[in-house]
Short mmCIF file of C-alpha atoms in Angstrom, two decimals:
data_model
loop_
_atom_site.label_atom_id
_atom_site.label_comp_id
_atom_site.label_asym_id
_atom_site.label_seq_id
_atom_site.Cartn_x
_atom_site.Cartn_y
_atom_site.Cartn_z
CA UNK A 280 0.30 -0.58 -0.09
CA UNK A 281 1.25 3.48 -0.81
CA UNK A 282 2.28 5.82 1.55
CA UNK A 283 -0.49 8.45 0.63
CA UNK A 284 -2.87 5.84 0.63
CA UNK A 285 -2.15 4.95 4.33
CA UNK A 286 -2.48 8.80 5.36
CA UNK A 287 -5.98 8.19 3.93
CA UNK A 288 -6.56 5.25 6.06
CA UNK A 289 -5.50 6.60 9.04
CA UNK A 290 -7.34 10.02 8.33
CA UNK A 291 -10.70 8.05 7.86
CA UNK A 292 -10.26 6.05 11.10
CA UNK A 293 -9.22 9.25 12.87
CA UNK A 294 -12.38 11.00 11.67
CA UNK A 295 -14.23 8.87 12.50
CA UNK A 296 -13.24 8.09 16.00
CA UNK A 297 -12.71 12.06 16.85
CA UNK A 298 -14.32 13.77 14.09
CA UNK A 299 -12.13 16.11 11.45
CA UNK A 300 -11.99 18.60 13.43
CA UNK A 301 -10.53 17.43 16.32
CA UNK A 302 -7.49 15.28 14.92
CA UNK A 303 -4.59 16.88 13.76
CA UNK A 304 -2.18 16.19 10.88
CA UNK A 305 0.02 15.23 13.62
CA UNK A 306 -1.99 12.49 14.90
CA UNK A 307 -2.94 11.78 11.15
CA UNK A 308 1.06 10.87 10.73
CA UNK A 309 1.62 9.09 13.73
CA UNK A 310 -1.36 6.76 13.08
CA UNK A 311 0.19 6.41 9.48
CA UNK A 312 3.41 5.61 9.95
CA UNK A 313 4.63 8.65 8.35
CA UNK A 314 6.30 12.50 8.69
CA UNK A 315 3.70 15.03 9.16
CA UNK A 316 5.86 16.76 6.31
CA UNK A 317 4.84 13.64 4.00
CA UNK A 318 1.16 14.78 4.06
CA UNK A 319 1.58 18.14 3.62
CA UNK A 320 3.56 17.22 0.68
CA UNK A 321 1.14 14.84 -0.71
CA UNK A 322 -2.19 17.37 0.35
CA UNK A 323 -0.86 20.73 1.09
CA UNK A 324 -3.66 21.06 3.60
CA UNK A 325 -5.56 19.25 5.92
CA UNK A 326 -8.79 20.83 4.13
CA UNK A 327 -7.57 19.58 0.64
CA UNK A 328 -6.99 15.31 2.79
CA UNK A 329 -10.78 15.74 3.73
CA UNK A 330 -11.91 16.85 0.12
CA UNK A 331 -9.64 14.01 -1.25
CA UNK A 332 -10.97 11.19 1.39
CA UNK A 333 -14.55 12.18 0.63
CA UNK A 334 -14.20 12.84 -2.99
CA UNK A 335 -12.71 9.04 -3.34
CA UNK A 336 -14.89 7.73 -1.02
CA UNK A 337 -17.84 9.20 -2.55
CA UNK A 338 -16.77 7.65 -6.30
CA UNK A 339 -16.48 4.64 -4.29
CA UNK A 340 -20.09 5.06 -3.01
CA UNK A 341 -21.30 5.72 -6.64
CA UNK A 342 -20.15 2.93 -8.33
CA UNK A 343 -21.45 0.54 -5.41
CA UNK A 344 -25.14 2.17 -5.65
CA UNK A 345 -25.22 2.42 -9.39
CA UNK A 346 -24.46 -1.33 -9.47
CA UNK A 347 -26.66 -2.36 -6.39
CA UNK A 348 -29.39 -0.54 -7.63
CA UNK A 349 -29.54 -2.42 -11.16
CA UNK A 350 -32.78 -3.09 -12.12
CA UNK A 351 -35.43 -4.31 -15.15
CA UNK A 352 -38.44 -2.86 -13.45
CA UNK A 353 -39.69 0.66 -11.08
CA UNK A 354 -40.66 -2.20 -8.35
CA UNK A 355 -37.24 -3.65 -8.56
CA UNK A 356 -35.73 -0.28 -7.78
CA UNK A 357 -38.01 0.37 -5.12
CA UNK A 358 -37.12 -2.74 -3.41
CA UNK A 359 -33.37 -1.82 -4.57
CA UNK A 360 -33.31 1.42 -3.08
CA UNK A 361 -35.18 0.65 0.09
CA UNK A 362 -32.10 -1.46 0.81
CA UNK A 363 -29.11 0.56 -0.53
CA UNK A 364 -29.08 2.22 3.02
CA UNK A 365 -28.01 -1.03 4.62
CA UNK A 366 -25.84 -2.27 1.88
CA UNK A 367 -23.96 0.58 1.61
CA UNK A 368 -23.16 1.06 4.87
CA UNK A 369 -21.80 -2.32 5.04
CA UNK A 370 -19.99 -1.24 2.39
CA UNK A 371 -18.19 1.82 3.67
CA UNK A 372 -19.36 1.99 7.34
CA UNK A 373 -16.36 4.17 8.70
CA UNK A 374 -16.71 6.34 5.71
CA UNK A 375 -19.64 6.92 6.37
CA UNK A 376 -19.62 7.37 10.21
CA UNK A 377 -17.37 10.24 9.09
CA UNK A 378 -19.90 11.84 6.35
CA UNK A 379 -22.45 11.36 9.44
CA UNK A 380 -20.25 13.88 11.77
CA UNK A 381 -18.83 16.53 9.92
CA UNK A 382 -21.83 16.74 7.28
CA UNK A 383 -23.17 19.85 9.24
CA UNK A 384 -20.34 21.60 9.40
CA UNK A 385 -18.51 20.67 6.56
CA UNK A 386 -18.99 22.56 3.20
CA UNK A 387 -17.38 20.39 0.88
CA UNK A 388 -19.14 17.17 2.65
CA UNK A 389 -22.39 18.77 1.89
CA UNK A 390 -21.66 19.29 -1.61
CA UNK A 391 -20.31 16.41 -1.84
CA UNK A 392 -23.27 14.35 -0.53
CA UNK A 393 -26.43 16.52 -2.07
CA UNK A 394 -24.32 15.47 -5.67
CA UNK A 395 -24.41 12.10 -4.44
CA UNK A 396 -28.28 12.10 -3.67
CA UNK A 397 -29.51 14.05 -6.57
CA UNK A 398 -30.00 11.31 -9.22
CA UNK A 399 -32.25 9.54 -6.76
CA UNK A 400 -34.56 11.53 -6.78
CA UNK A 401 -34.73 11.44 -10.74
CA UNK A 402 -35.35 7.77 -10.38
CA UNK A 403 -37.51 7.71 -7.89
CA UNK A 404 -39.93 9.97 -8.91
CA UNK A 405 -39.78 8.00 -12.75
CA UNK A 406 -40.10 4.94 -10.75
CA UNK A 407 -43.18 6.15 -8.86
CA UNK A 408 -44.69 7.84 -12.38
CA UNK A 409 -44.24 4.28 -14.11
CA UNK A 410 -46.59 2.75 -10.91
CA UNK A 411 -49.01 5.79 -11.48
CA UNK A 412 -48.77 6.95 -8.03
CA UNK A 413 -50.79 10.09 -8.27
CA UNK A 414 -47.80 11.94 -6.32
CA UNK A 415 -44.83 10.66 -7.93
CA UNK A 416 -42.49 13.67 -7.00
CA UNK A 417 -43.99 13.65 -3.68
CA UNK A 418 -43.71 10.06 -2.91
CA UNK A 419 -40.46 9.98 -4.29
CA UNK A 420 -39.27 13.00 -1.45
CA UNK A 421 -40.57 11.28 1.11
CA UNK A 422 -38.44 8.04 0.42
CA UNK A 423 -35.39 9.88 -0.04
CA UNK A 424 -36.11 11.59 3.25
CA UNK A 425 -36.79 8.76 5.20
CA UNK A 426 -33.81 6.75 3.69
CA UNK A 427 -31.39 9.80 4.60
CA UNK A 428 -32.75 9.62 7.65
CA UNK A 429 -32.67 5.75 8.19
CA UNK A 430 -28.42 5.66 7.29
CA UNK A 431 -27.75 8.15 9.57
CA UNK A 432 -29.67 6.87 12.39
CA UNK A 433 -27.83 3.60 11.65
CA UNK A 434 -24.20 4.78 11.80
CA UNK A 435 -25.23 6.95 14.89
CA UNK A 436 -26.26 3.86 16.77
CA UNK A 437 -29.64 4.96 17.17
CA UNK A 438 -31.18 2.49 14.53
CA UNK A 439 -29.70 -0.94 14.97
CA UNK A 440 -29.84 -3.30 11.39
CA UNK A 441 -32.95 -5.77 12.33
CA UNK A 442 -34.93 -2.60 13.35
CA UNK A 443 -34.22 -0.93 9.76
CA UNK A 444 -35.11 -4.68 8.34
CA UNK A 445 -38.72 -4.10 9.98
CA UNK A 446 -38.48 -0.65 8.90
CA UNK A 447 -37.72 -2.05 4.98
CA UNK A 448 -40.37 -4.64 5.17
CA UNK A 449 -42.98 -2.19 6.48
CA UNK A 450 -42.09 0.36 3.19
CA UNK A 451 -41.89 -2.34 0.85
CA UNK A 452 -45.64 -3.68 2.12
CA UNK A 453 -46.75 -0.05 1.79
CA UNK A 454 -45.68 0.40 -1.70
CA UNK A 455 -47.11 -3.18 -2.42
CA UNK A 456 -43.54 -4.21 -3.82
CA UNK A 457 -43.75 -8.00 -1.10
#
């Protein structure tokens, strides 16, 4: 593994545990087993390091989401969308826990998150239109809000995986998917 990747991994671990603001470049260097100067050589600033970490992991999330949500019907897409939060978090737990912690105060994270979520609204709306829902845009916004809250509750340990699965089953029944 490269030293740059070691720094990114150490950063993710420390940002998840302590938060980005409370984590110093000195502690990142120590965790990564590199000099603090190497962090500045690769990234210039701590903010640049945070942005690269966010960008890299959101790109991974986009690839995972695209593959996970591949479906040949509106019903199949909705089922997979309801199951997505747990699958995505299980795929990148530390990243999503970090995002949960920094999202409210970090404009870079907010922008990446907004860009990540945007295509979902359009696809959800289209799925609800295909299924002849009376208010497809409202249904799409509601489901998106629910799933956004679910992943935050899950990574913050306020919602167990089992409880989410119960909620997912309820949503699938609500939309007559099962």
